Amino acid sequence: MSSAVNSPSGDSSPVDGFTGMHRTQNLSQAERAYLTLRDLILSLRLSPGSPVQEEPLTKELGIGRTPFREAVKRLQAESLIAIYPRRGSFVTEVNITDHALIADVRRQLEGHAAQRAAERVTEAERGELEELRELVEALPGEQAPIMDVDTRVHRTVYRCTHNGYLENTLGQYYNLAVRIWCLFFDRLPDVTDHVVEHGELLKAVIEGDTERADRIAVAHVDHFEHAIRQVI
């Protein structure tokens, strides 16, 4: 069987799109395996329902068998991979009926995370958020940079909460939402405008405006949920 790792351009390099933000040479093999597999699934380069075959993927991605298996188990816990006895591992299907349920959780937690980030952000993190705000304002119209910037904004805000439990929980739900976004990206109107909304969110967090950060984050989830409902 040929590898399922394919980008729209035909480039099979694992450093495009989502994985481009990782400095994988500084990570453990287990973490690199997890991030690489996760991002291939989120970007649909490992498509829903496709087998996650150990031998071709470890060779193609330069990942050892033990860290690969650890990554598969971790992604199973995050509902991105399903493991079936005697059949193997498969990327989970995208269940569109779950979208409203995912949005319901994110609507509660995204605002809380933005509020906590605005309360707890450090001076160093303010500089990082300001750099992200500049990226948002100069956002091009192509899918890869749009989704890369969106991912970086969300994950950075989660990290600025300084609450690992909240960061991990939101990260998992964000991953599930991203797959749905990728699936319908070409059919969604005003995608760039959706990501540009992050500029005001980042500004509110930088300024420590907790109420405004909360309000903007919840509205952002609502806009996304509404846009997806319009096309499914």
Short mmCIF file of C-alpha atoms in Angstrom, two decimals:
data_model
loop_
_atom_site.label_atom_id
_atom_site.label_comp_id
_atom_site.label_asym_id
_atom_site.label_seq_id
_atom_site.Cartn_x
_atom_site.Cartn_y
_atom_site.Cartn_z
CA MET A 1 0.00 0.00 0.00
CA SER A 2 1.25 3.51 -0.75
CA SER A 3 1.55 5.95 2.11
CA ALA A 4 -1.53 8.02 2.96
CA VAL A 5 0.59 11.06 3.70
CA ASN A 6 -0.19 13.39 0.85
CA SER A 7 -0.44 17.15 0.71
CA PRO A 8 -2.60 18.96 -1.87
CA SER A 9 0.60 19.92 -3.70
CA GLY A 10 1.86 16.35 -3.66
CA ASP A 11 4.72 17.19 -1.27
CA SER A 12 4.98 14.55 1.44
CA SER A 13 7.31 16.54 3.68
CA PRO A 14 6.07 16.62 7.29
CA VAL A 15 7.17 20.23 7.78
CA ASP A 16 4.39 21.89 5.82
CA GLY A 17 1.22 23.41 7.26
CA PHE A 18 0.59 22.69 10.93
CA THR A 19 3.91 20.92 11.53
CA GLY A 20 5.83 23.90 10.18
CA MET A 21 5.47 25.63 13.54
CA HIS A 22 7.32 22.90 15.44
CA ARG A 23 11.06 22.93 16.03
CA THR A 24 11.09 19.13 16.08
CA GLN A 25 14.88 18.80 16.39
CA ASN A 26 14.64 20.07 19.99
CA LEU A 27 11.93 17.60 21.02
CA SER A 28 12.06 14.02 22.26
CA GLN A 29 11.30 11.32 19.70
CA ALA A 30 8.01 10.57 21.44
CA GLU A 31 6.87 14.20 21.31
CA ARG A 32 8.04 14.61 17.72
CA ALA A 33 6.15 11.47 16.72
CA TYR A 34 3.01 12.72 18.43
CA LEU A 35 3.13 16.21 16.92
CA THR A 36 3.92 14.93 13.43
CA LEU A 37 1.13 12.35 13.41
CA ARG A 38 -1.31 14.73 15.04
CA ASP A 39 -0.74 17.45 12.48
CA LEU A 40 -0.93 15.05 9.54
CA ILE A 41 -4.34 13.98 10.84
CA LEU A 42 -5.55 17.53 11.51
CA SER A 43 -4.56 18.73 8.05
CA LEU A 44 -6.27 15.65 6.49
CA ARG A 45 -3.01 14.49 4.93
CA LEU A 46 -3.83 11.33 6.82
CA SER A 47 -7.45 11.25 5.78
CA PRO A 48 -10.40 10.18 7.97
CA GLY A 49 -10.80 6.41 7.93
CA SER A 50 -7.32 5.74 6.54
CA PRO A 51 -5.08 3.12 8.16
CA VAL A 52 -2.23 4.31 10.35
CA GLN A 53 0.37 1.83 9.19
CA GLU A 54 3.45 1.61 11.32
CA GLU A 55 6.08 0.42 8.85
CA PRO A 56 5.57 2.89 5.97
CA LEU A 57 4.93 5.85 8.28
CA THR A 58 7.93 5.27 10.56
CA LYS A 59 10.18 4.99 7.50
CA GLU A 60 8.71 8.00 5.72
CA LEU A 61 8.70 10.25 8.77
CA GLY A 62 11.93 9.04 10.33
CA ILE A 63 10.22 7.99 13.58
CA GLY A 64 11.17 5.01 15.74
CA ARG A 65 8.65 2.24 16.36
CA THR A 66 8.38 2.77 20.13
CA PRO A 67 7.70 6.55 19.99
CA PHE A 68 5.35 5.93 17.05
CA ARG A 69 3.30 3.47 19.11
CA GLU A 70 3.26 5.86 22.07
CA ALA A 71 1.99 8.60 19.75
CA VAL A 72 -0.76 6.34 18.40
CA LYS A 73 -1.98 5.56 21.93
CA ARG A 74 -1.94 9.24 22.84
CA LEU A 75 -3.92 10.14 19.73
CA GLN A 76 -6.37 7.35 20.51
CA ALA A 77 -7.03 9.02 23.87
CA GLU A 78 -7.71 12.27 21.99
CA SER A 79 -10.26 10.60 19.65
CA LEU A 80 -8.10 11.11 16.56
CA ILE A 81 -7.10 7.45 16.12
CA ALA A 82 -9.16 4.32 16.71
CA ILE A 83 -7.43 1.00 17.46
CA TYR A 84 -9.25 -2.22 16.56
CA PRO A 85 -7.93 -5.61 17.75
CA ARG A 86 -6.65 -7.75 14.86
CA ARG A 87 -7.48 -4.98 12.38
CA GLY A 88 -5.05 -2.23 13.26
CA SER A 89 -5.14 1.53 13.81
CA PHE A 90 -7.20 3.97 11.76
CA VAL A 91 -7.74 7.70 11.67
CA THR A 92 -11.17 8.36 13.15
CA GLU A 93 -13.94 9.53 10.86
CA VAL A 94 -15.10 13.14 11.01
CA ASN A 95 -18.59 12.97 12.47
CA ILE A 96 -20.31 16.20 11.49
CA THR A 97 -23.11 15.60 13.99
CA ASP A 98 -20.47 16.05 16.71
CA HIS A 99 -19.71 19.60 15.56
CA ALA A 100 -22.43 21.23 17.66
CA LEU A 101 -21.30 19.25 20.72
CA ILE A 102 -17.68 20.29 20.22
CA ALA A 103 -18.76 23.92 19.77
CA ASP A 104 -20.84 23.73 22.96
CA VAL A 105 -17.77 22.76 24.99
CA ARG A 106 -15.51 25.30 23.27
CA ARG A 107 -18.07 28.06 23.79
CA GLN A 108 -17.74 27.56 27.53
CA LEU A 109 -13.99 27.08 27.73
CA GLU A 110 -12.58 29.43 25.07
CA GLY A 111 -13.95 32.49 26.83
CA HIS A 112 -12.69 31.26 30.19
CA ALA A 113 -9.25 30.61 28.72
CA ALA A 114 -9.09 34.07 27.14
CA GLN A 115 -10.08 35.63 30.47
CA ARG A 116 -7.42 33.67 32.37
CA ALA A 117 -4.80 34.49 29.74
CA ALA A 118 -5.59 38.20 30.08
CA GLU A 119 -5.19 37.88 33.87
CA ARG A 120 -1.98 35.85 33.86
CA VAL A 121 -0.06 36.79 30.70
CA THR A 122 3.59 37.64 31.36
CA GLU A 123 5.59 40.44 29.78
CA ALA A 124 7.47 37.95 27.61
CA GLU A 125 4.18 36.44 26.47
CA ARG A 126 2.81 39.90 25.65
CA GLY A 127 5.67 40.30 23.21
CA GLU A 128 4.87 36.92 21.67
CA LEU A 129 1.19 37.83 21.35
CA GLU A 130 2.08 41.16 19.75
CA GLU A 131 4.13 39.33 17.12
CA LEU A 132 1.15 37.07 16.46
CA ARG A 133 -1.10 40.12 16.13
CA GLU A 134 1.19 41.47 13.43
CA LEU A 135 0.96 38.14 11.60
CA VAL A 136 -2.83 38.26 11.81
CA GLU A 137 -2.92 41.76 10.33
CA ALA A 138 -0.70 40.71 7.41
CA LEU A 139 -2.49 37.42 6.78
CA PRO A 140 -2.39 36.17 3.14
CA GLY A 141 -5.34 34.39 1.57
CA GLU A 142 -3.88 30.88 1.22
CA GLN A 143 -5.15 27.99 3.33
CA ALA A 144 -1.82 26.86 4.84
CA PRO A 145 -0.79 30.22 6.39
CA ILE A 146 -4.36 30.98 7.46
CA MET A 147 -4.64 27.75 9.40
CA ASP A 148 -1.10 27.97 10.70
CA VAL A 149 -1.73 31.41 12.20
CA ASP A 150 -5.11 30.37 13.62
CA THR A 151 -3.51 27.35 15.28
CA ARG A 152 -0.67 29.40 16.72
CA VAL A 153 -3.07 31.99 18.16
CA HIS A 154 -5.28 29.43 19.86
CA ARG A 155 -2.45 27.34 21.28
CA THR A 156 -0.56 30.41 22.50
CA VAL A 157 -3.61 31.83 24.28
CA TYR A 158 -4.21 28.44 25.90
CA ARG A 159 -0.59 28.38 27.09
CA CYS A 160 -0.92 31.90 28.52
CA THR A 161 -3.60 30.66 30.92
CA HIS A 162 -0.82 28.94 32.89
CA ASN A 163 -3.28 26.14 33.58
CA GLY A 164 -2.07 22.90 32.03
CA TYR A 165 -5.40 21.15 32.54
CA LEU A 166 -7.29 23.89 30.71
CA GLU A 167 -4.63 24.06 27.98
CA ASN A 168 -4.73 20.30 27.33
CA THR A 169 -8.52 20.07 27.36
CA LEU A 170 -9.01 22.98 24.99
CA GLY A 171 -6.20 21.71 22.77
CA GLN A 172 -8.02 18.43 22.26
CA TYR A 173 -11.32 20.08 21.39
CA TYR A 174 -9.58 22.56 19.12
CA ASN A 175 -7.99 19.63 17.25
CA LEU A 176 -11.41 18.11 16.60
CA ALA A 177 -12.72 21.46 15.34
CA VAL A 178 -9.71 21.97 13.06
CA ARG A 179 -10.38 18.72 11.20
CA ILE A 180 -13.91 19.87 10.49
CA TRP A 181 -12.57 23.25 9.36
CA CYS A 182 -10.10 21.58 6.97
CA LEU A 183 -12.84 19.41 5.55
CA PHE A 184 -14.98 22.41 4.60
CA PHE A 185 -12.31 25.09 4.18
CA ASP A 186 -12.92 25.67 0.46
CA ARG A 187 -16.67 26.07 0.98
CA LEU A 188 -16.55 28.52 3.87
CA PRO A 189 -17.05 32.24 3.13
CA ASP A 190 -14.78 34.94 4.56
CA VAL A 191 -12.24 32.53 6.03
CA THR A 192 -9.59 35.23 6.28
CA ASP A 193 -12.01 37.50 8.16
CA HIS A 194 -12.63 34.69 10.64
CA VAL A 195 -8.93 34.51 11.53
CA VAL A 196 -8.51 38.30 11.48
CA GLU A 197 -10.95 38.38 14.43
CA HIS A 198 -8.00 37.14 16.48
CA GLY A 199 -6.38 40.56 16.24
CA GLU A 200 -8.89 42.05 18.67
CA LEU A 201 -8.67 39.00 20.94
CA LEU A 202 -4.89 39.26 21.13
CA LYS A 203 -5.12 42.98 21.84
CA ALA A 204 -7.54 42.36 24.71
CA VAL A 205 -5.28 39.69 26.23
CA ILE A 206 -2.20 41.90 25.87
CA GLU A 207 -4.02 44.77 27.59
CA GLY A 208 -5.34 42.53 30.36
CA ASP A 209 -8.96 43.27 29.46
CA THR A 210 -10.52 40.09 30.82
CA GLU A 211 -14.17 40.81 30.02
CA ARG A 212 -13.45 41.85 26.45
CA ALA A 213 -11.17 38.86 25.87
CA ASP A 214 -13.90 36.53 27.14
CA ARG A 215 -16.55 38.15 24.94
CA ILE A 216 -14.45 38.11 21.76
CA ALA A 217 -13.38 34.47 22.24
CA VAL A 218 -16.98 33.28 22.66
CA ALA A 219 -18.14 35.30 19.63
CA HIS A 220 -15.32 33.74 17.59
CA VAL A 221 -16.53 30.22 18.41
CA ASP A 222 -20.11 31.24 17.60
CA HIS A 223 -19.07 32.63 14.21
CA PHE A 224 -17.20 29.45 13.36
CA GLU A 225 -20.05 27.20 14.46
CA HIS A 226 -22.54 29.22 12.40
CA ALA A 227 -20.30 29.17 9.32
CA ILE A 228 -19.93 25.38 9.49
CA ARG A 229 -23.68 24.90 9.92
CA GLN A 230 -24.25 26.93 6.76
CA VAL A 231 -22.30 24.49 4.60
CA ILE A 232 -23.12 21.06 6.09
#
